PDB file of N, CA and C in Angstrom:
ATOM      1  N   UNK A  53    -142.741-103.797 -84.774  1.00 66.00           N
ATOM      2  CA  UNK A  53    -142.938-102.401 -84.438  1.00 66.00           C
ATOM      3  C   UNK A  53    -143.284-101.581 -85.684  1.00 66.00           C
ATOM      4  N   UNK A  54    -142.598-101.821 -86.956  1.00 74.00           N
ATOM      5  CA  UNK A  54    -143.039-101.056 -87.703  1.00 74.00           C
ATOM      6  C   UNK A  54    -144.029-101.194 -88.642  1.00 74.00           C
ATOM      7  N   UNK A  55    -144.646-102.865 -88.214  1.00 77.00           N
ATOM      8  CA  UNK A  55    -145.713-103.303 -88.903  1.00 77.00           C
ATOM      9  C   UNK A  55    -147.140-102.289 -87.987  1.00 77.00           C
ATOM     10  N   UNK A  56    -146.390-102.355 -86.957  1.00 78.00           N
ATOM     11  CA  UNK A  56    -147.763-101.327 -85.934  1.00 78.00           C
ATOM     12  C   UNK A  56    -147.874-100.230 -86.499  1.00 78.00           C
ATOM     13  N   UNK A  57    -146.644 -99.654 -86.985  1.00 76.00           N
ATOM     14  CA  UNK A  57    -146.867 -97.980 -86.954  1.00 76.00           C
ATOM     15  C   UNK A  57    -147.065 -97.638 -88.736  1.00 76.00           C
ATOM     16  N   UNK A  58    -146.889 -98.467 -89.276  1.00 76.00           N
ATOM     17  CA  UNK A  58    -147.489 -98.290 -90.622  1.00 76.00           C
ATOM     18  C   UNK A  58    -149.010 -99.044 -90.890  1.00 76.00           C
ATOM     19  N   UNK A  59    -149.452 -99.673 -89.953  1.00 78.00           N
ATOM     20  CA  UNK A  59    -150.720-100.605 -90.201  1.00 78.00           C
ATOM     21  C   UNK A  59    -151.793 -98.497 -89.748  1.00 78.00           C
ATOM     22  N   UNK A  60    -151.278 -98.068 -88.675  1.00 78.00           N
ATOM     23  CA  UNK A  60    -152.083 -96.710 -87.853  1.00 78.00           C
ATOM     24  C   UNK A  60    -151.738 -95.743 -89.204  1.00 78.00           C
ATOM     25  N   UNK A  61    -150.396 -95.560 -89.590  1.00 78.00           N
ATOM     26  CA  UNK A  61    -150.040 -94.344 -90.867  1.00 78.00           C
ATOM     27  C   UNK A  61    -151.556 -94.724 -92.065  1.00 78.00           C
ATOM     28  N   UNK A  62    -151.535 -96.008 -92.389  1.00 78.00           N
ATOM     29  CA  UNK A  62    -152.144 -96.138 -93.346  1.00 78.00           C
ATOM     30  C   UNK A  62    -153.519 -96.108 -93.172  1.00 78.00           C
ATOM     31  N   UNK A  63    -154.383 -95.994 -91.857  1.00 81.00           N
ATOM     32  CA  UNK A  63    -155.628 -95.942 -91.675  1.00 81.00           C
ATOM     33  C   UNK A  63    -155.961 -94.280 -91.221  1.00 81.00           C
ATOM     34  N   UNK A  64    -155.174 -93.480 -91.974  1.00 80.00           N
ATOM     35  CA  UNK A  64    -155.007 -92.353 -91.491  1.00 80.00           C
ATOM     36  C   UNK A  64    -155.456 -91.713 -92.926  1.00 80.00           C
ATOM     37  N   UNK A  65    -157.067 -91.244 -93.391  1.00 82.00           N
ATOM     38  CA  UNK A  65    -156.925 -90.470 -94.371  1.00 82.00           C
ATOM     39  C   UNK A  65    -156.374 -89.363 -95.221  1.00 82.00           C
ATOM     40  N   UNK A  66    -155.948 -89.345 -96.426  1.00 82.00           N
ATOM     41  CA  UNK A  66    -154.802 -88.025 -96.717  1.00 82.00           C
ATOM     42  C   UNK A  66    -153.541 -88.073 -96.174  1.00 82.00           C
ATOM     43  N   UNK A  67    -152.913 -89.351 -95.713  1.00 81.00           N
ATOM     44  CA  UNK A  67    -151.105 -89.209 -94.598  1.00 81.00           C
ATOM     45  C   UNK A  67    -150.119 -89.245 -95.741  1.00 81.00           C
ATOM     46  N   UNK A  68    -150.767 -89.270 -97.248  1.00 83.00           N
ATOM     47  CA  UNK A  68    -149.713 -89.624 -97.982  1.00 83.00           C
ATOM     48  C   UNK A  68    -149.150 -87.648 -98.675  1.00 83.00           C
ATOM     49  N   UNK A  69    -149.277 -86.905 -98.025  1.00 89.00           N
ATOM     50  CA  UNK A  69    -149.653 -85.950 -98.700  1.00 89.00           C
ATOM     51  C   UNK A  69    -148.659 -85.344 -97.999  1.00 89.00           C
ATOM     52  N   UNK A  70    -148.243 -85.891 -96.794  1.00 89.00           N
ATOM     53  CA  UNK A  70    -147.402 -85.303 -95.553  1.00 89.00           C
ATOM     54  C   UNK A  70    -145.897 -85.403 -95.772  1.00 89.00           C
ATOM     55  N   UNK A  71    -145.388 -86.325 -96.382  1.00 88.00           N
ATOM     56  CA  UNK A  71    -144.008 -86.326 -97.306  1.00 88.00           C
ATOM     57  C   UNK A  71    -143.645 -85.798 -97.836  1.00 88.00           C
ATOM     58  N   UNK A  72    -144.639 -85.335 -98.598  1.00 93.00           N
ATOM     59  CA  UNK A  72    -144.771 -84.519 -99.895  1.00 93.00           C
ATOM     60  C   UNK A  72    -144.063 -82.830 -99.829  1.00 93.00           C
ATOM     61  N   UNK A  73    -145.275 -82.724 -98.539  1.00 95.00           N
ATOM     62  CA  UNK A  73    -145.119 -81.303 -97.663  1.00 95.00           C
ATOM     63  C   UNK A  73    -144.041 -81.220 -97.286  1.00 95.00           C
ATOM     64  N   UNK A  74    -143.445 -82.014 -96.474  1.00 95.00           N
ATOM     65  CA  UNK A  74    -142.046 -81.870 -96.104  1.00 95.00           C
ATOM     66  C   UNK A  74    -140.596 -81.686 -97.037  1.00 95.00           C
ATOM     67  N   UNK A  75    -140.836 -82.887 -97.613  1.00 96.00           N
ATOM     68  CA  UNK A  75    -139.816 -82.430 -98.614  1.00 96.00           C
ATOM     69  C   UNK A  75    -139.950 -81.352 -99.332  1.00 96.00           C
ATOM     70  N   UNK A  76    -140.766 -80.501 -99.882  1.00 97.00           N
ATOM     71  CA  UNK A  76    -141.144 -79.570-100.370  1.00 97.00           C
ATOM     72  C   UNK A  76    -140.879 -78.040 -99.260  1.00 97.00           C
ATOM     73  N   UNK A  77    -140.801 -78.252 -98.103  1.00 98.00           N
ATOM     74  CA  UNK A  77    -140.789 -77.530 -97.110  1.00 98.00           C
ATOM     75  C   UNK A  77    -138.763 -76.814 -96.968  1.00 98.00           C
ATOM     76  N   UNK A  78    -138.531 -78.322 -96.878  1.00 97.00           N
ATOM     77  CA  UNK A  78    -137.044 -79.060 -96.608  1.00 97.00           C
ATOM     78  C   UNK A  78    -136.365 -77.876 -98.131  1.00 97.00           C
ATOM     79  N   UNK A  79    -137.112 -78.200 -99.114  1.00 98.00           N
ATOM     80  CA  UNK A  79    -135.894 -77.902 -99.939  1.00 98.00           C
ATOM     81  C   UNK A  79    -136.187 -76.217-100.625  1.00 98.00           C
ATOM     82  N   UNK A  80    -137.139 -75.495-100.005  1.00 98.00           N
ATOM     83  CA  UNK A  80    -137.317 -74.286-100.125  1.00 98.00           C
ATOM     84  C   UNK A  80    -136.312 -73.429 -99.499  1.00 98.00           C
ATOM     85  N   UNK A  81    -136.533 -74.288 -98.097  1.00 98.00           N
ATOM     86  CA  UNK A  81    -135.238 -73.742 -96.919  1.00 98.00           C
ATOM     87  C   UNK A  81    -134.048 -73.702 -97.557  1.00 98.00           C
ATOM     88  N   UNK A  82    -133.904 -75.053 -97.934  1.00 98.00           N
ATOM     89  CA  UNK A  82    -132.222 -75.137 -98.277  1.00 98.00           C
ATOM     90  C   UNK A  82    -132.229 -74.271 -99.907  1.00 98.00           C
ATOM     91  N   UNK A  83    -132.606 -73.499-100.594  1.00 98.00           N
ATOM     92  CA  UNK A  83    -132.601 -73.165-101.603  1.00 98.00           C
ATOM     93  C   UNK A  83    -132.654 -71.766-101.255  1.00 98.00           C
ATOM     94  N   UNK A  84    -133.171 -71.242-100.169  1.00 97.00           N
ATOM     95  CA  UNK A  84    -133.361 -70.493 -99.471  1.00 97.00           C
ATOM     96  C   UNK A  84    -131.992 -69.799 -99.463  1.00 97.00           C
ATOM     97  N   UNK A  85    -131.618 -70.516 -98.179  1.00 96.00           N
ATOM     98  CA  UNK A  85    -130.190 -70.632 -97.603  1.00 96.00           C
ATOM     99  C   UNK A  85    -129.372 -70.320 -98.434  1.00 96.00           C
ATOM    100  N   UNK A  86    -129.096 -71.305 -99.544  1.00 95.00           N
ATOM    101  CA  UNK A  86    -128.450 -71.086-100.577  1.00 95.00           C
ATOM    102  C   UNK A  86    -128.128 -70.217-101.412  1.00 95.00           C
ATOM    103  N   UNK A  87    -129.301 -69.727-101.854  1.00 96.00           N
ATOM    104  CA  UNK A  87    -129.282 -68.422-102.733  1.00 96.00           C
ATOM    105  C   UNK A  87    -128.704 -66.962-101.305  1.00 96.00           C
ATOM    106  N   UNK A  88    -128.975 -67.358-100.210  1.00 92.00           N
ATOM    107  CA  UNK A  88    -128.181 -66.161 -99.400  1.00 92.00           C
ATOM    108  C   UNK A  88    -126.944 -66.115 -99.108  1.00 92.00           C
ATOM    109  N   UNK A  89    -126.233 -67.538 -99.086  1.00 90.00           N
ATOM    110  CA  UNK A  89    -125.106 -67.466 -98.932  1.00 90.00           C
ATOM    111  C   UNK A  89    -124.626 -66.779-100.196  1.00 90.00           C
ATOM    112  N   UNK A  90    -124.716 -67.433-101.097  1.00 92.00           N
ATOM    113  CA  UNK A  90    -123.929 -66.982-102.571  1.00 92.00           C
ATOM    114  C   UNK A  90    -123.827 -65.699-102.777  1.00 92.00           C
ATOM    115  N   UNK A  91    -125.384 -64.706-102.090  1.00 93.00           N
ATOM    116  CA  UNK A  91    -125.273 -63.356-102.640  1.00 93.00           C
ATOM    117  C   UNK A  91    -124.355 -62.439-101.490  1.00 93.00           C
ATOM    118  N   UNK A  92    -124.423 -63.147-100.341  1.00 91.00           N
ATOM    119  CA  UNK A  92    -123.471 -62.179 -98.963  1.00 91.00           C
ATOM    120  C   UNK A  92    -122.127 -61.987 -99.888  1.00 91.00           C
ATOM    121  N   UNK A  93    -122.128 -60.465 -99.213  1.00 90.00           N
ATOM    122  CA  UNK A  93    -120.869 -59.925 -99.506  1.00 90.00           C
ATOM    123  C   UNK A  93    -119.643 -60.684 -99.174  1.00 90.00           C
ATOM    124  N   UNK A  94    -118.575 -60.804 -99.529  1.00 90.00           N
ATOM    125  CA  UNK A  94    -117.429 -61.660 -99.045  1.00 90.00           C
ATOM    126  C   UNK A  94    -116.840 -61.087 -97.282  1.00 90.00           C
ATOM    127  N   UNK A  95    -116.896 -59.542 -97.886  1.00 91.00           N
ATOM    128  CA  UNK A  95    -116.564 -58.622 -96.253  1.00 91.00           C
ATOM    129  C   UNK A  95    -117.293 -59.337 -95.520  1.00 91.00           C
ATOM    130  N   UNK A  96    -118.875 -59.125 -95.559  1.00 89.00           N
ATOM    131  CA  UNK A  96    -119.763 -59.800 -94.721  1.00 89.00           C
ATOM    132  C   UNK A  96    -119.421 -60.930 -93.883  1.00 89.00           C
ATOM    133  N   UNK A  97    -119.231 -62.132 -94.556  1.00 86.00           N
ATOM    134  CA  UNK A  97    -118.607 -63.425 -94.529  1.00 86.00           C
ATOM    135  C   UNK A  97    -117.583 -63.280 -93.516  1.00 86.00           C
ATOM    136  N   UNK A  98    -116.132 -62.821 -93.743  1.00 88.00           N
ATOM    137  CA  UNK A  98    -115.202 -62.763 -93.125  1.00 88.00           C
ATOM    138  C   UNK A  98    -115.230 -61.414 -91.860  1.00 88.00           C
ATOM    139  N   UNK A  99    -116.182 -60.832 -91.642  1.00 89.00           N
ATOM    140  CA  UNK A  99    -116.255 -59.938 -90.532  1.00 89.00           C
ATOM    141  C   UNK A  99    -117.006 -61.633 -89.590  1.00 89.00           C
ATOM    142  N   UNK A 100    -118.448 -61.930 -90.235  1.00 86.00           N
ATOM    143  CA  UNK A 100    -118.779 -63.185 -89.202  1.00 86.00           C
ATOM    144  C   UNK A 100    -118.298 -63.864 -88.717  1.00 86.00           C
ATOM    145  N   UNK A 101    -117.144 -64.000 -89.545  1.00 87.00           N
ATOM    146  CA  UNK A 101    -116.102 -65.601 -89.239  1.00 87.00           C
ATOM    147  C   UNK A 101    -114.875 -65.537 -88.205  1.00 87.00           C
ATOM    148  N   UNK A 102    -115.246 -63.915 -88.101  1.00 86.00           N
ATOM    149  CA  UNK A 102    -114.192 -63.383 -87.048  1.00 86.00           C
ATOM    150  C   UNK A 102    -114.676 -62.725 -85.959  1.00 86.00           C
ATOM    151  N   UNK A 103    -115.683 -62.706 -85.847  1.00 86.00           N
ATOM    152  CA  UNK A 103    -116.537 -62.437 -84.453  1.00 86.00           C
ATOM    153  C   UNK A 103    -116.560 -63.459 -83.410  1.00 86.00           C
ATOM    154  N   UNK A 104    -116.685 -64.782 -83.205  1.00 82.00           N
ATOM    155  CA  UNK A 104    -115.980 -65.707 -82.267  1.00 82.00           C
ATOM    156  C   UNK A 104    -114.630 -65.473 -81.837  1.00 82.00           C
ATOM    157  N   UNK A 105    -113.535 -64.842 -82.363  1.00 80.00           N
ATOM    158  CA  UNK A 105    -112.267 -64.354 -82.207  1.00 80.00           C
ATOM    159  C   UNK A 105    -111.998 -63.189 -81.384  1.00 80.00           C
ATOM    160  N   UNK A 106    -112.901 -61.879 -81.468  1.00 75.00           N
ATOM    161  CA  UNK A 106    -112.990 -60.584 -81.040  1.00 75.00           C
ATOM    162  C   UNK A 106    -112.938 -60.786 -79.672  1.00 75.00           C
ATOM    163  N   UNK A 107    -112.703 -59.621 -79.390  1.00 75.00           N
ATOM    164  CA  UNK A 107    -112.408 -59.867 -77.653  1.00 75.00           C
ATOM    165  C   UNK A 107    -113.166 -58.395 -77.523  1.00 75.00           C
ATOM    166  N   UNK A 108    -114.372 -58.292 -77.262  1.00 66.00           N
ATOM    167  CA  UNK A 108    -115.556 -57.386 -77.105  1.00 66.00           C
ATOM    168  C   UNK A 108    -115.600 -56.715 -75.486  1.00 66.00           C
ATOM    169  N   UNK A 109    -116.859 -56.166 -75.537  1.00 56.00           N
ATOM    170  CA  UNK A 109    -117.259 -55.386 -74.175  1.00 56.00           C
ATOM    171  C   UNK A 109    -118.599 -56.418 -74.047  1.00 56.00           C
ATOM    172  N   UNK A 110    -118.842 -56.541 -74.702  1.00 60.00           N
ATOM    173  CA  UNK A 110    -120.141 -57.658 -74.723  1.00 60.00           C
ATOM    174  C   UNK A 110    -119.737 -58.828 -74.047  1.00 60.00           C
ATOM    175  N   UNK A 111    -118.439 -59.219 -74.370  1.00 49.00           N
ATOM    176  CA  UNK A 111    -118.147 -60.773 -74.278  1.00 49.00           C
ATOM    177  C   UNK A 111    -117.305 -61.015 -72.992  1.00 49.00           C
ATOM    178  N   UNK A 112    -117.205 -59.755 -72.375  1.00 51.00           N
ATOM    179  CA  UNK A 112    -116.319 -59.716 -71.298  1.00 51.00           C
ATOM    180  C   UNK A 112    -116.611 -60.176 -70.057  1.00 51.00           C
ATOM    181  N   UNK A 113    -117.972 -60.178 -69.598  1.00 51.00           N
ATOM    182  CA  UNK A 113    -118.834 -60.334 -68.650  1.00 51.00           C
ATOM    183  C   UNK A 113    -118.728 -61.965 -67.846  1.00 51.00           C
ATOM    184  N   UNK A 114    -117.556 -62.141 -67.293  1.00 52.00           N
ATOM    185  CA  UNK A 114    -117.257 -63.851 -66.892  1.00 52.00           C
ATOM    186  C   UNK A 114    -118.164 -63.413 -65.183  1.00 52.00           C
ATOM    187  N   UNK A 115    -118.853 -63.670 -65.037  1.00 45.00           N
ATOM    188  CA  UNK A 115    -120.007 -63.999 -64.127  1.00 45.00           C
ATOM    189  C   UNK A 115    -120.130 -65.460 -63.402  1.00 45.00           C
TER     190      UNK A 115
END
């Protein structure tokens, strides 16, 4: 099976370029991410972390 699907990858001009992209894609995000967590306010943080907990007007609605 994977002699099939790398014999088609490799008759595929430019496919080596597509890894590349991704990982490059992959670690913008996560660097991304990263640099936002670190800068959120701590309040921020702990108001989010306590919103699953709240007992709202929003959340009341058992339908």
């Amino acid at each position: 099976m994977l002699k099939f699907i790398k014999y088609h990858m490799s008759s595929i001009g430019g496919i080596e370029i597509y890894p590349l992209i991704s990982f490059i894609v992959f670690f913008v995000f996560f660097l991304v991410v990263a640099i936002w967590v670190f800068m959120e306010s701590k309040e921020s943080i702990a108001k989010m972390s306590n919103l699953p907990l709240e007992d709202g007007a929003r959340n009341s609605s058992n339908a």
